Each structure stands twice: as structure tokens, then as C-alpha cells.
Amino acid sequence: TAPYDRYTCHLCGSTLQYHPEYDTERPWFEHISHNMTENGQQHCPYAKPDKDETRLVHRLRIFVPNVTPIVFSDSWHCSLCDSDYHGERYCLSCQTGRFSLKLRAESCYV
């Protein structure tokens, strides 16, 4: 029922399942656990979210129900591969955000 046959995560390359949610009009994607790449299993922030961030989101949803998350986007420098990139804190070359540091003070939200 999805418009396309295959979807993949832009960070880890793992296969995603599309959930159209026609009733709520809030479609979403989910990593398919049995078909994840090794990188996705270990490092993908969507499949393996930070525990502190998950707790914070849960607490915020108690106070502000039906809120949608804000994606934090910035410019980063990866000290492992010495490359600069923009977006979420996740170096596509190294397949992790662990070695990335913010390049500038201002941020934007997507």
C-alpha cells in the first residue's frame, strides 16, 4: 500500500517499513529489526536512541501531549575521518556521531 516498494534509513542503510496511518494522517517509518545492517544495530540513533533523550521525550509528552519532536540540525566536524558535514550528529563516512563536534554556535531546527 506504500507509494514505493523499498525504503531505507538515510543514516544506516537499513530497510524501513512504512506505516501509512490513514486514520490519523500521521505516517511513520520503522526499522525492521531482523533486516538491519550491522551499523544500524550498533549506531543508528533512530533504531538505538539515546536513553537520556528517550526519558526526556517521555516526560515532555506527559506535560505536552501530541507534540511532535524537533530534529536538531547543525554543522559538525568528525575528528575520526576529518570531515565536515551538516545535519544531524551522525557522520555518514564513519557511521557514528561519537567523534563529531559542533562547528559553530548557532543551530537550526528542521
PDB file of C-alpha atoms in Angstrom:
ATOM      1  CA  THR A   1       0.000   0.000   0.000  1.00  0.00           C
ATOM      2  CA  ALA A   2       3.038   2.275   0.180  1.00  0.00           C
ATOM      3  CA  PRO A   3       3.859   4.521  -2.765  1.00  0.00           C
ATOM      4  CA  TYR A   4       7.229   2.781  -3.184  1.00  0.00           C
ATOM      5  CA  ASP A   5       8.399  -0.776  -2.586  1.00  0.00           C
ATOM      6  CA  ARG A   6      11.556  -0.126  -0.555  1.00  0.00           C
ATOM      7  CA  TYR A   7      12.568   2.480   1.969  1.00  0.00           C
ATOM      8  CA  THR A   8      15.958   2.690   3.646  1.00  0.00           C
ATOM      9  CA  CYS A   9      17.309   4.722   6.558  1.00  0.00           C
ATOM     10  CA  HIS A  10      19.400   7.664   5.332  1.00  0.00           C
ATOM     11  CA  LEU A  11      21.854   7.142   8.208  1.00  0.00           C
ATOM     12  CA  CYS A  12      22.477   3.403   8.435  1.00  0.00           C
ATOM     13  CA  GLY A  13      21.076   1.999   5.182  1.00  0.00           C
ATOM     14  CA  SER A  14      18.766  -0.470   6.958  1.00  0.00           C
ATOM     15  CA  THR A  15      15.389  -1.395   5.488  1.00  0.00           C
ATOM     16  CA  LEU A  16      12.426   0.595   6.816  1.00  0.00           C
ATOM     17  CA  GLN A  17       8.768  -0.363   6.986  1.00  0.00           C
ATOM     18  CA  TYR A  18       6.277   2.335   6.028  1.00  0.00           C
ATOM     19  CA  HIS A  19       3.189   2.724   8.231  1.00  0.00           C
ATOM     20  CA  PRO A  20       0.709   4.949   6.350  1.00  0.00           C
ATOM     21  CA  GLU A  21      -1.653   5.514   9.321  1.00  0.00           C
ATOM     22  CA  TYR A  22      -4.542   6.607   7.128  1.00  0.00           C
ATOM     23  CA  ASP A  23      -6.823   7.066  10.158  1.00  0.00           C
ATOM     24  CA  THR A  24      -4.566   9.531  11.970  1.00  0.00           C
ATOM     25  CA  GLU A  25      -2.869  11.042   8.894  1.00  0.00           C
ATOM     26  CA  ARG A  26       0.482  10.725  10.704  1.00  0.00           C
ATOM     27  CA  PRO A  27       2.549   8.261   8.655  1.00  0.00           C
ATOM     28  CA  TRP A  28       5.807   6.942  10.089  1.00  0.00           C
ATOM     29  CA  PHE A  29       8.711   4.614   9.347  1.00  0.00           C
ATOM     30  CA  GLU A  30      10.129   1.793  11.442  1.00  0.00           C
ATOM     31  CA  HIS A  31      13.412  -0.106  11.247  1.00  0.00           C
ATOM     32  CA  ILE A  32      12.843  -3.798  10.535  1.00  0.00           C
ATOM     33  CA  SER A  33      14.838  -5.444  13.316  1.00  0.00           C
ATOM     34  CA  HIS A  34      15.557  -8.736  11.529  1.00  0.00           C
ATOM     35  CA  ASN A  35      16.876  -6.932   8.450  1.00  0.00           C
ATOM     36  CA  MET A  36      19.129  -4.235   9.938  1.00  0.00           C
ATOM     37  CA  THR A  37      22.680  -3.545   8.860  1.00  0.00           C
ATOM     38  CA  GLU A  38      25.433  -4.107  11.415  1.00  0.00           C
ATOM     39  CA  ASN A  39      25.953  -0.350  11.599  1.00  0.00           C
ATOM     40  CA  GLY A  40      22.247   0.180  12.232  1.00  0.00           C
ATOM     41  CA  GLN A  41      22.200  -2.326  15.067  1.00  0.00           C
ATOM     42  CA  GLN A  42      25.129  -0.652  16.788  1.00  0.00           C
ATOM     43  CA  HIS A  43      24.991   3.055  15.976  1.00  0.00           C
ATOM     44  CA  CYS A  44      21.786   4.270  14.310  1.00  0.00           C
ATOM     45  CA  PRO A  45      20.195   6.928  16.556  1.00  0.00           C
ATOM     46  CA  TYR A  46      16.734   6.085  15.198  1.00  0.00           C
ATOM     47  CA  ALA A  47      16.979   2.359  15.928  1.00  0.00           C
ATOM     48  CA  LYS A  48      19.025   2.738  19.109  1.00  0.00           C
ATOM     49  CA  PRO A  49      18.062   6.098  20.626  1.00  0.00           C
ATOM     50  CA  ASP A  50      19.987   7.623  23.498  1.00  0.00           C
ATOM     51  CA  LYS A  51      18.406   6.550  26.819  1.00  0.00           C
ATOM     52  CA  ASP A  52      18.509  10.049  28.326  1.00  0.00           C
ATOM     53  CA  GLU A  53      16.836  11.513  25.251  1.00  0.00           C
ATOM     54  CA  THR A  54      14.126   8.836  25.334  1.00  0.00           C
ATOM     55  CA  ARG A  55      13.411   9.568  29.005  1.00  0.00           C
ATOM     56  CA  LEU A  56      13.232  13.303  28.336  1.00  0.00           C
ATOM     57  CA  VAL A  57      10.824  12.847  25.406  1.00  0.00           C
ATOM     58  CA  HIS A  58       8.604  10.604  27.544  1.00  0.00           C
ATOM     59  CA  ARG A  59       8.489  13.193  30.363  1.00  0.00           C
ATOM     60  CA  LEU A  60       7.753  16.019  27.928  1.00  0.00           C
ATOM     61  CA  ARG A  61       4.874  14.067  26.372  1.00  0.00           C
ATOM     62  CA  ILE A  62       3.246  13.847  29.800  1.00  0.00           C
ATOM     63  CA  PHE A  63       3.170  17.654  30.023  1.00  0.00           C
ATOM     64  CA  VAL A  64       2.637  18.412  26.328  1.00  0.00           C
ATOM     65  CA  PRO A  65       0.667  15.601  24.668  1.00  0.00           C
ATOM     66  CA  ASN A  66       0.508  15.381  20.852  1.00  0.00           C
ATOM     67  CA  VAL A  67       3.710  17.364  20.394  1.00  0.00           C
ATOM     68  CA  THR A  68       5.978  16.369  17.517  1.00  0.00           C
ATOM     69  CA  PRO A  69       9.735  16.098  18.044  1.00  0.00           C
ATOM     70  CA  ILE A  70      12.137  18.710  16.704  1.00  0.00           C
ATOM     71  CA  VAL A  71      15.123  17.438  14.768  1.00  0.00           C
ATOM     72  CA  PHE A  72      18.292  19.234  15.878  1.00  0.00           C
ATOM     73  CA  SER A  73      20.459  20.095  12.896  1.00  0.00           C
ATOM     74  CA  ASP A  74      23.882  21.742  12.946  1.00  0.00           C
ATOM     75  CA  SER A  75      27.297  21.815  11.302  1.00  0.00           C
ATOM     76  CA  TRP A  76      29.708  19.170  12.595  1.00  0.00           C
ATOM     77  CA  HIS A  77      33.346  18.138  12.284  1.00  0.00           C
ATOM     78  CA  CYS A  78      34.217  14.452  12.626  1.00  0.00           C
ATOM     79  CA  SER A  79      37.637  14.108  14.241  1.00  0.00           C
ATOM     80  CA  LEU A  80      37.905  10.441  13.228  1.00  0.00           C
ATOM     81  CA  CYS A  81      37.787  10.970   9.450  1.00  0.00           C
ATOM     82  CA  ASP A  82      38.494  14.755   9.490  1.00  0.00           C
ATOM     83  CA  SER A  83      35.366  15.653   7.512  1.00  0.00           C
ATOM     84  CA  ASP A  84      32.770  18.400   7.937  1.00  0.00           C
ATOM     85  CA  TYR A  85      29.052  17.839   7.410  1.00  0.00           C
ATOM     86  CA  HIS A  86      25.682  19.435   8.145  1.00  0.00           C
ATOM     87  CA  GLY A  87      22.569  17.854   9.595  1.00  0.00           C
ATOM     88  CA  GLU A  88      22.076  15.504  12.493  1.00  0.00           C
ATOM     89  CA  ARG A  89      25.095  14.495  14.584  1.00  0.00           C
ATOM     90  CA  TYR A  90      25.962  11.390  12.564  1.00  0.00           C
ATOM     91  CA  CYS A  91      28.948  11.103  10.228  1.00  0.00           C
ATOM     92  CA  LEU A  92      27.962   9.020   7.205  1.00  0.00           C
ATOM     93  CA  SER A  93      31.613   8.160   6.495  1.00  0.00           C
ATOM     94  CA  CYS A  94      32.349   6.796   9.983  1.00  0.00           C
ATOM     95  CA  GLN A  95      28.754   5.695  10.586  1.00  0.00           C
ATOM     96  CA  THR A  96      28.653   7.195  14.073  1.00  0.00           C
ATOM     97  CA  GLY A  97      28.308  10.598  15.724  1.00  0.00           C
ATOM     98  CA  ARG A  98      30.612   9.728  18.601  1.00  0.00           C
ATOM     99  CA  PHE A  99      33.605  11.642  17.203  1.00  0.00           C
ATOM    100  CA  SER A 100      31.684  14.682  15.919  1.00  0.00           C
ATOM    101  CA  LEU A 101      31.995  18.159  17.416  1.00  0.00           C
ATOM    102  CA  LYS A 102      29.859  21.214  16.680  1.00  0.00           C
ATOM    103  CA  LEU A 103      31.470  23.667  14.228  1.00  0.00           C
ATOM    104  CA  ARG A 104      29.511  26.800  15.077  1.00  0.00           C
ATOM    105  CA  ALA A 105      27.371  28.130  17.887  1.00  0.00           C
ATOM    106  CA  GLU A 106      24.074  28.737  16.092  1.00  0.00           C
ATOM    107  CA  SER A 107      21.752  25.860  15.275  1.00  0.00           C
ATOM    108  CA  CYS A 108      18.721  25.339  13.124  1.00  0.00           C
ATOM    109  CA  TYR A 109      15.665  23.183  13.614  1.00  0.00           C
ATOM    110  CA  VAL A 110      14.058  21.044  10.970  1.00  0.00           C
TER     111      VAL A 110
END
